[in-house]
Short mmCIF file of C-alpha atoms in Angstrom, two decimals:
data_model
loop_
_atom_site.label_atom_id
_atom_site.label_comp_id
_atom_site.label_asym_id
_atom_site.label_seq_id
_atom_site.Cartn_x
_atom_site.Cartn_y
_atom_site.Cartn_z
CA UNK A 903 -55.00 -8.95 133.58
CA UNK A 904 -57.54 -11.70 132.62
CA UNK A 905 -56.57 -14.22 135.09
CA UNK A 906 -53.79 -16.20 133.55
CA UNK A 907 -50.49 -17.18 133.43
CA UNK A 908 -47.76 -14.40 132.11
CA UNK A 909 -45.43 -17.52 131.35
CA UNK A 910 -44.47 -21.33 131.06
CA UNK A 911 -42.62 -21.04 134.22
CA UNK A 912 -45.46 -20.20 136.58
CA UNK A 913 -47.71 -22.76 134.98
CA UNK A 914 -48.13 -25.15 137.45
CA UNK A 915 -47.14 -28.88 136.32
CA UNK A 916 -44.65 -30.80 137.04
CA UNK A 917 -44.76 -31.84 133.15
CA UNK A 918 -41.98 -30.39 130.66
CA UNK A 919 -43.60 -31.96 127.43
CA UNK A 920 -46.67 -29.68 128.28
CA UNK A 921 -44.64 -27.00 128.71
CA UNK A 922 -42.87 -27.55 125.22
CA UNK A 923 -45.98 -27.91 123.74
CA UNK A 924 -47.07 -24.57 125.08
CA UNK A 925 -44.33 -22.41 123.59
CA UNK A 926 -44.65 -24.79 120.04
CA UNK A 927 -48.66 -23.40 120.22
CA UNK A 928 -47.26 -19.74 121.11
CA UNK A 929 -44.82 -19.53 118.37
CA UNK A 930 -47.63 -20.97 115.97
CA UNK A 931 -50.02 -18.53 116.54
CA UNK A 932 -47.63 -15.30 116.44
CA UNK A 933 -46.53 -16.86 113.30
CA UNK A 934 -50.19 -17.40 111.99
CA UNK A 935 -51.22 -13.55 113.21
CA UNK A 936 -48.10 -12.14 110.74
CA UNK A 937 -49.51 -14.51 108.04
CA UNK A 938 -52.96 -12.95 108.60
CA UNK A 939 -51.48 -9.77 108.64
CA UNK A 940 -49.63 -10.06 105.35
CA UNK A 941 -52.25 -11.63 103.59
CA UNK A 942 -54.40 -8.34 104.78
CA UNK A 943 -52.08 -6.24 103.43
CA UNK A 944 -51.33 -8.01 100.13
CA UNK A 945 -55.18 -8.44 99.36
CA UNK A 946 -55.31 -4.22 99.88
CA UNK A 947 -52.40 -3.97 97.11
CA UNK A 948 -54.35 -6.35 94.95
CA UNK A 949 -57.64 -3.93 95.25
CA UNK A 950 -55.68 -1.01 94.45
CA UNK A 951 -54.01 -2.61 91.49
CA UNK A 952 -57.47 -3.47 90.23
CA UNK A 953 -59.35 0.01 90.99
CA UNK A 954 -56.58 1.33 89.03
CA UNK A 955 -56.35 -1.20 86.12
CA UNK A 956 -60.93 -0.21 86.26
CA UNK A 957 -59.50 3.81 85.92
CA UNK A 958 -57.24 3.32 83.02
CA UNK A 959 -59.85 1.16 80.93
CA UNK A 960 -62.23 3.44 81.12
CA UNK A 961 -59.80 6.57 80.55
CA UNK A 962 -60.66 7.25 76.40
CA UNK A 963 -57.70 7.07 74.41
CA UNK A 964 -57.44 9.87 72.07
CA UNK A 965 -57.18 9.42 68.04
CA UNK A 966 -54.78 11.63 66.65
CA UNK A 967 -55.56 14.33 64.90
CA UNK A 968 -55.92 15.09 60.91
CA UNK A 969 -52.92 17.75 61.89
CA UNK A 970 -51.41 15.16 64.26
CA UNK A 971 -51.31 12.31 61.32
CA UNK A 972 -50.00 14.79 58.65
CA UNK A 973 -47.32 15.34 60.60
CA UNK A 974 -46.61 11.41 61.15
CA UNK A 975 -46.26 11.59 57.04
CA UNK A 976 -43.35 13.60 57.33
CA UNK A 977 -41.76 12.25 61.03
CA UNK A 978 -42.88 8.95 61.75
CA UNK A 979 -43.52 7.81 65.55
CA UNK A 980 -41.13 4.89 66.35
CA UNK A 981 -42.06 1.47 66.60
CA UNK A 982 -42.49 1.13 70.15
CA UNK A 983 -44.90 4.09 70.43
CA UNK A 984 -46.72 2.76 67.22
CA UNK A 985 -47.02 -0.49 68.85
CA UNK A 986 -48.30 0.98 71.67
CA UNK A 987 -51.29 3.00 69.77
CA UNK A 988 -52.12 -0.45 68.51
CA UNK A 989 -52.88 -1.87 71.98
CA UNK A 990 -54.52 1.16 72.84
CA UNK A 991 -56.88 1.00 69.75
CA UNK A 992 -57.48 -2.47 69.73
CA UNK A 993 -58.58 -2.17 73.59
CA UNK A 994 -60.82 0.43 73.00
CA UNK A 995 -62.07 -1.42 69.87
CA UNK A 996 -63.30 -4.82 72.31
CA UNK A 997 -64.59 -2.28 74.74
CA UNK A 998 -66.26 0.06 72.21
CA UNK A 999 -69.14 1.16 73.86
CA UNK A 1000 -67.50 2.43 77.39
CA UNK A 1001 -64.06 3.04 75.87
CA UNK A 1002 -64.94 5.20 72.69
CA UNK A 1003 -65.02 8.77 72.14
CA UNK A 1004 -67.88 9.97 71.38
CA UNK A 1005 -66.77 12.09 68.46
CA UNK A 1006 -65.21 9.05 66.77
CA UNK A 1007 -66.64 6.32 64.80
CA UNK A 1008 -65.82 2.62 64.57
CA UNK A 1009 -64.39 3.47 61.07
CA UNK A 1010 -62.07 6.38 62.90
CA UNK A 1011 -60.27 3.61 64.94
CA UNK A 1012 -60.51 0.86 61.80
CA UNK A 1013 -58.68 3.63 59.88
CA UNK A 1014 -56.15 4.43 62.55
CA UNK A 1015 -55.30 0.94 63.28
CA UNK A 1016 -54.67 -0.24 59.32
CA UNK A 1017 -52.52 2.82 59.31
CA UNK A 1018 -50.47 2.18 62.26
CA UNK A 1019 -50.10 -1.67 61.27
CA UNK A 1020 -49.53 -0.87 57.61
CA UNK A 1021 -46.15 1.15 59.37
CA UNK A 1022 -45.38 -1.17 62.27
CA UNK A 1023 -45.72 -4.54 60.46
CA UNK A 1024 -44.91 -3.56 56.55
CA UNK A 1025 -48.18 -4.14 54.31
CA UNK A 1026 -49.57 -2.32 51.79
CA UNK A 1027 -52.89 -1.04 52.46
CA UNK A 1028 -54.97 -3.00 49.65
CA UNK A 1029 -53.66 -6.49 51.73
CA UNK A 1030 -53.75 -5.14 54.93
CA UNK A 1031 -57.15 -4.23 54.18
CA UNK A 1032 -58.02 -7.60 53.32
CA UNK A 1033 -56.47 -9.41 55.76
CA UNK A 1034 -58.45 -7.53 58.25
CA UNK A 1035 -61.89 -8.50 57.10
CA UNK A 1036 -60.86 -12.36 58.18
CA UNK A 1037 -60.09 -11.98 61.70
CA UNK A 1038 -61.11 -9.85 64.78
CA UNK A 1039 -58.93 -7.11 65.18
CA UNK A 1040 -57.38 -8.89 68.53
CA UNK A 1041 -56.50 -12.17 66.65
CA UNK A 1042 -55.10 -10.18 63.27
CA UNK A 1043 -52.57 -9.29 65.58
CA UNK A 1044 -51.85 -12.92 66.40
CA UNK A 1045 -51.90 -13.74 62.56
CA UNK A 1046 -49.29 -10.92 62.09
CA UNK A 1047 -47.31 -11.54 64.57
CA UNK A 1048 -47.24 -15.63 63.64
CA UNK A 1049 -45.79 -14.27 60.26
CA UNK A 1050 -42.65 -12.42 61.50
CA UNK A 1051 -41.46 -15.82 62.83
CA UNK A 1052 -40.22 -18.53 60.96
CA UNK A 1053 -42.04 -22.19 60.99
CA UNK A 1054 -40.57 -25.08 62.65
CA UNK A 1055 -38.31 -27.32 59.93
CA UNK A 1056 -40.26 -30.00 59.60
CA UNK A 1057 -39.48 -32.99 57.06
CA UNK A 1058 -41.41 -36.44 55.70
CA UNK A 1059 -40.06 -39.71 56.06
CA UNK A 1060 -40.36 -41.60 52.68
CA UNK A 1061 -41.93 -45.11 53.81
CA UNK A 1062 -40.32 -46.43 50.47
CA UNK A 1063 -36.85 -46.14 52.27
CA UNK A 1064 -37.18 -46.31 55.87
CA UNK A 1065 -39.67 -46.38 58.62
CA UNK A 1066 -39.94 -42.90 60.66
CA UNK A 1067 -38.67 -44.68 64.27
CA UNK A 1068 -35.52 -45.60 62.47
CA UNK A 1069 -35.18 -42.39 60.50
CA UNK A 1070 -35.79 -40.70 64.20
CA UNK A 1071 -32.73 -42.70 65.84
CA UNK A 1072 -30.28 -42.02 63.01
CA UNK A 1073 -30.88 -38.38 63.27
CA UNK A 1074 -30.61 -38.53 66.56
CA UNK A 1075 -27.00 -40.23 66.72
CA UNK A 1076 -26.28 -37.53 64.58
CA UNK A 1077 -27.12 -34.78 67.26
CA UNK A 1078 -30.36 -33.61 65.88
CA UNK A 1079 -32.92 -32.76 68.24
CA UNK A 1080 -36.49 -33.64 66.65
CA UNK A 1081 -39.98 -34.81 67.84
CA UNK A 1082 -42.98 -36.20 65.54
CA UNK A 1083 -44.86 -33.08 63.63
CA UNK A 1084 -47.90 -34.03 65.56
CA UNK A 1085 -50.84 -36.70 66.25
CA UNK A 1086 -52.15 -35.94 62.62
CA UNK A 1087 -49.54 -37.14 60.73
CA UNK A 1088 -47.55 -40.71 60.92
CA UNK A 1089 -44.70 -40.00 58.87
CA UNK A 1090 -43.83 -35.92 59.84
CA UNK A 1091 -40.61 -35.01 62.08
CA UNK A 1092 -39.92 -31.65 63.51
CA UNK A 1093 -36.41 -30.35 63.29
CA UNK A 1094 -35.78 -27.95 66.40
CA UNK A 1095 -31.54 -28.13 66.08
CA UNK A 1096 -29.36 -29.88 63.67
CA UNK A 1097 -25.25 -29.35 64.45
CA UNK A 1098 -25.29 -30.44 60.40
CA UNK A 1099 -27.53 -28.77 57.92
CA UNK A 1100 -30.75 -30.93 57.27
CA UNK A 1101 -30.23 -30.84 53.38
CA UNK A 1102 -26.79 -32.86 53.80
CA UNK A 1103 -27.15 -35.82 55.62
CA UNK A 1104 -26.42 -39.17 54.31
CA UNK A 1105 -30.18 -39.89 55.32
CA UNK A 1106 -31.26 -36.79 52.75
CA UNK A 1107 -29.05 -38.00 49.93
CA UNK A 1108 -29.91 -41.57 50.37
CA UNK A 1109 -33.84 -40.49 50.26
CA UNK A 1110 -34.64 -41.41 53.15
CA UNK A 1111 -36.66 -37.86 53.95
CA UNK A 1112 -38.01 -34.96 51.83
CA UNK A 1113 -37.70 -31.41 53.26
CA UNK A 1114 -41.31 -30.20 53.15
CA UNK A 1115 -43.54 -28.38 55.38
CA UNK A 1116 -46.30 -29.80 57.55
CA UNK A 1117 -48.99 -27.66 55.84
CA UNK A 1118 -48.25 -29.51 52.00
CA UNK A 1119 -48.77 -32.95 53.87
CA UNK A 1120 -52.53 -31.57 54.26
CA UNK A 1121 -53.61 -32.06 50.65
CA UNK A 1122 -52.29 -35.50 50.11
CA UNK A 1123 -53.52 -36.91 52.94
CA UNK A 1124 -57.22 -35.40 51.82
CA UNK A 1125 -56.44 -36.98 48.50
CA UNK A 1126 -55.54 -40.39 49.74
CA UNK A 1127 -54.64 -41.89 46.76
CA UNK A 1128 -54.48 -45.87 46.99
CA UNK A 1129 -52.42 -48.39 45.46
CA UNK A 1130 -52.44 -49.30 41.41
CA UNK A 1131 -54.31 -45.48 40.50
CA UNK A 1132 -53.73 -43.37 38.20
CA UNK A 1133 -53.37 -39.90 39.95
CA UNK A 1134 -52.16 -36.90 38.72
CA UNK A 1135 -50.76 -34.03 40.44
CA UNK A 1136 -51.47 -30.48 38.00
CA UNK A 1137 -48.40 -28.40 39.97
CA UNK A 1138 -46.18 -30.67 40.87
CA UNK A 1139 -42.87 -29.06 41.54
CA UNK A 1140 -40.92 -29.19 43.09
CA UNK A 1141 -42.21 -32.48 44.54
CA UNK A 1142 -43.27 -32.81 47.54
CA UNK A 1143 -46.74 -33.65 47.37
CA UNK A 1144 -45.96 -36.17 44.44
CA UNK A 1145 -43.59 -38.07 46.13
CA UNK A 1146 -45.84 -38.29 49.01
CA UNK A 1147 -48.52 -39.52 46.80
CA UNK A 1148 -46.20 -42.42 45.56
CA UNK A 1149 -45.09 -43.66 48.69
CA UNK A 1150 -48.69 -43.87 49.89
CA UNK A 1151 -49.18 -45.89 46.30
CA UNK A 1152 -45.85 -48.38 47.46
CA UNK A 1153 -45.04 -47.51 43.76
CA UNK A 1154 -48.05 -49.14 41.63
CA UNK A 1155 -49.64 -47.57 39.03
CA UNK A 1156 -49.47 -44.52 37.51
CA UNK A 1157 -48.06 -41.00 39.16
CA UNK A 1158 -48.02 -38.28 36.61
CA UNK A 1159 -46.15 -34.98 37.85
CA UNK A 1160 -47.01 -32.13 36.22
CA UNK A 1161 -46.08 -28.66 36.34
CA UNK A 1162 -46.34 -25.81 33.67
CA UNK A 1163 -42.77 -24.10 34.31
CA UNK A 1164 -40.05 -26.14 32.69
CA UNK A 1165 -37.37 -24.72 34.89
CA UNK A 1166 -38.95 -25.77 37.92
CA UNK A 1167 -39.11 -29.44 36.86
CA UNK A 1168 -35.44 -30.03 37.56
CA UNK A 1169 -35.75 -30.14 40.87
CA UNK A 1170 -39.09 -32.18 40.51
CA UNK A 1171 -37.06 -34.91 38.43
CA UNK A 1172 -34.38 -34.67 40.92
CA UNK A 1173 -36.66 -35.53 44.69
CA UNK A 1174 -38.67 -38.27 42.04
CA UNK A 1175 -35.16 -40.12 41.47
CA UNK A 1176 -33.14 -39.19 45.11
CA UNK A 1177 -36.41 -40.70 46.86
CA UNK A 1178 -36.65 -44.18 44.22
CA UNK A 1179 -39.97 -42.83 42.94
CA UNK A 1180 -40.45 -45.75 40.02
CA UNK A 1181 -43.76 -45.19 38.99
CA UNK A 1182 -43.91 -41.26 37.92
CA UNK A 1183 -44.08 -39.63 34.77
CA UNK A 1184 -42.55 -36.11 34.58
CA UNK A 1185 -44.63 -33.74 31.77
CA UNK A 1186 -44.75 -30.61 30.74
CA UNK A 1187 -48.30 -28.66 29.93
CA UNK A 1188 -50.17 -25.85 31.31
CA UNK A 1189 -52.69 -27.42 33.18
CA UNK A 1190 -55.47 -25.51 31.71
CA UNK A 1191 -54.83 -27.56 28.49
CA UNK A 1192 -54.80 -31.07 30.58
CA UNK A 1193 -57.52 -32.33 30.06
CA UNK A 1194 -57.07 -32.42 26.03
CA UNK A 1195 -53.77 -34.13 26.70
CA UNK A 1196 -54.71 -37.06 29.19
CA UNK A 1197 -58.04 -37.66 31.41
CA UNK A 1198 -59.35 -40.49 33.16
CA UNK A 1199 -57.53 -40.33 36.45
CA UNK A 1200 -58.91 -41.80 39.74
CA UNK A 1201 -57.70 -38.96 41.39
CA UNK A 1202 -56.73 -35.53 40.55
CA UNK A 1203 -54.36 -32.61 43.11
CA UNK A 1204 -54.33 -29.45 42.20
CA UNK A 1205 -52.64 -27.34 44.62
CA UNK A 1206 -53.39 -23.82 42.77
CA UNK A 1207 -50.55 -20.82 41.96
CA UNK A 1208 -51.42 -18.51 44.81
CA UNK A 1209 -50.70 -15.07 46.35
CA UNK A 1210 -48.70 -16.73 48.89
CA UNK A 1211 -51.14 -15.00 52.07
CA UNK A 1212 -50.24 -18.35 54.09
CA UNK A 1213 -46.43 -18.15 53.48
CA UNK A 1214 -45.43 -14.63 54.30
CA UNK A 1215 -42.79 -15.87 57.05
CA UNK A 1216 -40.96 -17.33 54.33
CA UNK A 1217 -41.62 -14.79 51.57
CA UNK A 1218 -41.71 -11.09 52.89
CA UNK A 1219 -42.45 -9.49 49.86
CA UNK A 1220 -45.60 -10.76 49.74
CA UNK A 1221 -46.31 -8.00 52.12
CA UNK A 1222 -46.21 -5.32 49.29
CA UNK A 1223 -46.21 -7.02 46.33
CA UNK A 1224 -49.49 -8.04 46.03
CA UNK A 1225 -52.41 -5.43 44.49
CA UNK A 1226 -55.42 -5.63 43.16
CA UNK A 1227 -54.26 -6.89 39.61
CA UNK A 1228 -52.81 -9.85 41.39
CA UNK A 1229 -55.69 -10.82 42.77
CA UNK A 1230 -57.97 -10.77 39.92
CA UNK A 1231 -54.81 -12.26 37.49
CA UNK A 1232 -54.85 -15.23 40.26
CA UNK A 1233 -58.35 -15.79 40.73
CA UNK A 1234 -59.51 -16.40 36.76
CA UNK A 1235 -56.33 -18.22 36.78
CA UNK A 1236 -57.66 -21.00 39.48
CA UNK A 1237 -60.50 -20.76 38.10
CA UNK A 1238 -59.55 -22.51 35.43
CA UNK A 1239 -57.24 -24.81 36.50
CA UNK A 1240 -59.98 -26.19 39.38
CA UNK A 1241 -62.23 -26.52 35.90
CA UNK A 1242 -59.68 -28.50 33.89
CA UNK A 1243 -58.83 -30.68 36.89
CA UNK A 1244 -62.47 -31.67 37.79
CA UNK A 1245 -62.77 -32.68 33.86
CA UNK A 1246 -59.22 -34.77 34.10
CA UNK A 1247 -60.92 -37.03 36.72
CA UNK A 1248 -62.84 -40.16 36.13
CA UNK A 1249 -66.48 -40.25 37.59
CA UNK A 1250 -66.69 -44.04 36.86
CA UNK A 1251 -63.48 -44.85 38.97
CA UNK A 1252 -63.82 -48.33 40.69
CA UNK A 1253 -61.60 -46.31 43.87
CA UNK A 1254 -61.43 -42.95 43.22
CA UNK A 1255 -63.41 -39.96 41.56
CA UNK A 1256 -61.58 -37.53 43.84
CA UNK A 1257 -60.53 -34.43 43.58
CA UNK A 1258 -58.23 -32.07 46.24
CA UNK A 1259 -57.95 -28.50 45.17
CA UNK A 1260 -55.38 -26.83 48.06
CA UNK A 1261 -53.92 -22.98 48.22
CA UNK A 1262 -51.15 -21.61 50.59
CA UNK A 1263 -53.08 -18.56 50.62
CA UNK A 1264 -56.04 -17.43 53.18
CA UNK A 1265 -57.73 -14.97 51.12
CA UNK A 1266 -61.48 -15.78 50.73
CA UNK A 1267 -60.99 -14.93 47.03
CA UNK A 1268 -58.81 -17.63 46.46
CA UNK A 1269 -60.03 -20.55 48.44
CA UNK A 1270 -63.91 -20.18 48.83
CA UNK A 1271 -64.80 -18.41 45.66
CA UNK A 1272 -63.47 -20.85 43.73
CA UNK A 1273 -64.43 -23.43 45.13
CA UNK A 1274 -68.05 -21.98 45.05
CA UNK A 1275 -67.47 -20.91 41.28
CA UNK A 1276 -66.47 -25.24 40.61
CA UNK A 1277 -69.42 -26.15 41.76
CA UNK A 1278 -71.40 -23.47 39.48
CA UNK A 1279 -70.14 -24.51 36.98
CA UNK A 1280 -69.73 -28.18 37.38
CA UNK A 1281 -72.97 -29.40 39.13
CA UNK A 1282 -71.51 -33.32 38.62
CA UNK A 1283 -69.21 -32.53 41.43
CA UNK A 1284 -69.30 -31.93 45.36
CA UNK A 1285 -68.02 -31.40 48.02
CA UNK A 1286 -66.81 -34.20 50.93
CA UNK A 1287 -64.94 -34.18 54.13
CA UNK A 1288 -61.34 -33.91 53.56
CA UNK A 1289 -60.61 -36.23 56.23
CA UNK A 1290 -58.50 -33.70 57.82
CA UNK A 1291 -59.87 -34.00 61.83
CA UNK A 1292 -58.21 -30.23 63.07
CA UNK A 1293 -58.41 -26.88 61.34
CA UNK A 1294 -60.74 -24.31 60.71
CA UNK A 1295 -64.37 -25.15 58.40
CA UNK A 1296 -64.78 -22.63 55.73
CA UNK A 1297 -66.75 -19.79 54.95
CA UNK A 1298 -70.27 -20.58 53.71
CA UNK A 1299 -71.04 -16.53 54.08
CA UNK A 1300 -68.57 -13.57 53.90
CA UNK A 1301 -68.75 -10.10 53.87
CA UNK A 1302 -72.16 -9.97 52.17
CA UNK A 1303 -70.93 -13.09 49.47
CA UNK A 1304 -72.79 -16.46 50.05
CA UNK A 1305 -71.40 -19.59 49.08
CA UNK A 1306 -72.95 -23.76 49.28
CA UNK A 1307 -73.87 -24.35 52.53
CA UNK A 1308 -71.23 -27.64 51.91
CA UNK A 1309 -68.48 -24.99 52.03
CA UNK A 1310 -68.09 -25.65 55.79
CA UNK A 1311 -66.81 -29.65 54.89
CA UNK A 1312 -63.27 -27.20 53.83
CA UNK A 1313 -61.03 -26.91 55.95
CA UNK A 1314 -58.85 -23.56 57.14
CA UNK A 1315 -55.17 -23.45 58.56
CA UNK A 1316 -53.54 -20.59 59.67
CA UNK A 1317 -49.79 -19.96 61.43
CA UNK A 1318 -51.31 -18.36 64.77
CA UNK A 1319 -53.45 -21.55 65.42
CA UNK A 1320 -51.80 -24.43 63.84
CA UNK A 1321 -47.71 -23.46 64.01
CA UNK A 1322 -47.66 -24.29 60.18
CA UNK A 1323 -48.26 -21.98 56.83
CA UNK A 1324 -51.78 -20.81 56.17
CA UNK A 1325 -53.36 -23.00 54.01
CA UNK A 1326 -56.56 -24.10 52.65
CA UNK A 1327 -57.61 -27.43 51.55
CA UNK A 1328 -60.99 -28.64 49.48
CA UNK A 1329 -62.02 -32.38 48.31
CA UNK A 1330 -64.55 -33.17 45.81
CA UNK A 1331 -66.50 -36.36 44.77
CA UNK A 1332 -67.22 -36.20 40.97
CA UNK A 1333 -70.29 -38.58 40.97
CA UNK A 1334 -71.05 -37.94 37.00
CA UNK A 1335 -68.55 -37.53 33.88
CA UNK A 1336 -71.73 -35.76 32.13
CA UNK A 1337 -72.45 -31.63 32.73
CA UNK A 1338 -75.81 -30.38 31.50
CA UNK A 1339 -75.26 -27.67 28.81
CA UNK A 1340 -78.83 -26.09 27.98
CA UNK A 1341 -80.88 -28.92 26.89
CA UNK A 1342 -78.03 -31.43 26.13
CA UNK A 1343 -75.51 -33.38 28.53
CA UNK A 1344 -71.69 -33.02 27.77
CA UNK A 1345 -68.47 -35.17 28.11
CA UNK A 1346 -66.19 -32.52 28.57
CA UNK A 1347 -62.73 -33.94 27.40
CA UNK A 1348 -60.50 -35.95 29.58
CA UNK A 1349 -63.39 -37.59 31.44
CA UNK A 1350 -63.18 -41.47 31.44
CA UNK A 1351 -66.85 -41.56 29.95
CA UNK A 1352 -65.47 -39.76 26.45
CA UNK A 1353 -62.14 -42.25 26.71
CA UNK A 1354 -64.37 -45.36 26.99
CA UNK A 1355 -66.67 -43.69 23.79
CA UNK A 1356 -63.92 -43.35 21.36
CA UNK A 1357 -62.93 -46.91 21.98
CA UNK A 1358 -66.05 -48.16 20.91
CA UNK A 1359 -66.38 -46.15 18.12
CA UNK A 1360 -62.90 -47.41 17.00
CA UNK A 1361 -64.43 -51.24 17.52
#
């Protein structure tokens, strides 16, 4: 119709490769007409799929009624359709403005949701509650969720014994599949699959490795205690952390282990000998009472008796057995432990003058508050970095509670964002063994200052 050829065959030349590459330039363009075509239509489906994803965002999801969560007392909704109210609650919740209904408050959803996660994930309200008031509701479910699955085996190489590339190669020749914890750490190894069980190896009974998880490496490496110190660690069982402390002294001067539950100390005794710890002594004594006993260490570890917030994968019943009494039992408890430990350590230490106070919990009232409530009460102490270059910086405000503006040098680790236990680690400096009380300064007992002033009395 417009002049030109209907095919190759009329096209007159004499030349067959211009023919060919005719038809090759046909086929092309038929082929690039369906891709145009396709792409048309796919880019349609796409539109649609987003005008409706727009409709059901901005459809308001219904709260239940009072009637409707009566009834849900007596016949409970299953999981899946509890899991789904969650979603649906937590979308309108980051949406609140377009997504709400207008009847409802913020509080009407809050109370919904800690309900319906209470159910689908097995708290009691009081720690549900308080759990909450840490995250945003989107990543609560990510810290929830983190603590229905198990942490990654991880284990320490004991640098007494062996180095971690040769520890690495025997475990492999024994079929276990491993890779190093991370960049943070120089002596961790993750177990993914062992055909033999990690706690029976040759390497294990010879000491080559302790069994301990990544987060407990945390306050030992913010401790850093250096060869011929004396350090003491106030909880020390079942070992972990002490041993660690050891190897990083090559075995000079003094380790003392201590940890106030007698029965616990077997196993403490047991990692100090399998692992050819030579220069720890085992004792017995609440650590409240420390102090009195022995003081003038270069550096002091107290990793506190907590709720256990941070360890829930391992310990379910954390989930309901924690109240209010707990809480408040816990809290004067560290209290006075961070007190006691602070006065165990020696201001005047040539190396040291440190301090590490660590929880596996995440609760504000354990970590922060005391923390802030130290340096109240002991104004010859602060706090320094921990040395620890990931994690989260703590609180200096929460919830209407203010705390030292130095309580962002803490540091925060949680099982959604870190794949290990929640945990919380703080380091301070003492920079004086003296405390003003009223008008008069005070050597509170166990402080190298009162040590070195009964000497000279004696002389």
């Amino acid at each position: 119709e417009d002049g030109g050829v209907e095919s190759y065959d009329e096209y007159d030349t004499d030349d067959e490769e211009h023919a060919v590459t005719f038809r090759d330039m046909e086929k092309r363009s038929r082929k690039l007409d369906a891709k145009r075509a396709e792409d048309a239509e796919m880019a349609d489906m796409e539109m649609q799929a987003q005008d409706q994803a727009l409709l059901s965002e901005r459809e308001i999801f219904e709260l239940p009624s009072d009637a409707q969560v009566e009834a849900e007392k007596e016949a409970p909704l299953d999981l899946s359709q509890v899991q789904m109210r969650i979603q649906e609650i937590i979308r309108v919740l980051n949406n609140f403005s377009d997504l709400r209904d207008p009847s409802r408050s913020r509080n009407d959803y809050m109370d919904q949701l800690k309900r319906d996660m209470c159910f689908y994930y097995g708290y009691n309200e009081f720690l549900m509650d308080k759990l909450l008031q840490l995250f945003t509701v989107s990543e609560a479910v990510e810290f929830f969720e983190a603590n229905e699955v198990a942490r990654p085996v991880t284990i320490r190489t004991n640098t007494l014994k062996t180095r971690r590339r040769d520890l690495a190669q025997a475990l492999i020749n024994r079929g276990v599949n491993l890779d190093p914890i991370g960049k943070w750490t120089k002596v961790g190894l993750t177990i993914f699959d062992s055909p033999v069980p990690v706690g029976a190896t040759p390497e294990y009974m010879a000491g080559h490795y302790m069994i301990q998880a990544a987060s407990s490496f945390l306050p030992v490496m913010a401790l850093g205690p250096q060869e011929n110190e004396k350090v003491l660690d106030m909880s020390a069982a079942p070992g972990g952390k002490t041993t660690y402390c050891a190897a990083l002294m090559k075995n000079t001067g003094m380790m003392v282990a201590n940890d106030a539950n007698k029965a616990r100390e077997k196993a403490l005794v047991a990692n100090i000998h399998r692992l050819g710890i030579s220069n720890a002594i085992v004792c017995n004594y609440d650590g409240r009472e420390f102090p009195k006993v022995m003081g003038g260490f270069d550096r002091v570890l107290l990793d506190a008796p907590c709720s256990g917030t941070g360890v829930i994968s391992k310990d379910a019943s954390v989930k309901t057995n924690k109240g209010p009494e707990d809480f408040s039992m816990l809290t004067h408890l560290q209290k006075e432990l961070i007190l006691s430990a602070i006065d165990s350590a020696n201001a005047d230490s040539a190396t040291g003058g440190f301090i590490v106070y660590s929880t596996c919990s995440v609760t504000v009232d354990e970590d922060e508050a005391v923390v802030n409530y130290a340096l109240s009460k002991r104004p010859n102490v602060k706090l320094v970095e921990t040395g620890l270059d990931f994690g989260r910086p703590g609180f200096t405000s929460f919830r209407g509670q203010s705390f030292h503006h130095s309580l962002a040098l803490t540091r925060r680790f949680y099982p959604h964002a870190h794949n290990m236990d929640g945990f919380f680690v703080a380091k301070f400096k003492k920079i004086s063994n003296k405390i003003q009380v009223g008008d008069k300064q005070v050597v509170p007992a166990g402080s190298g200052a009162k040590l070195k002033q009964k000497k000279k009395s004696k002389d």
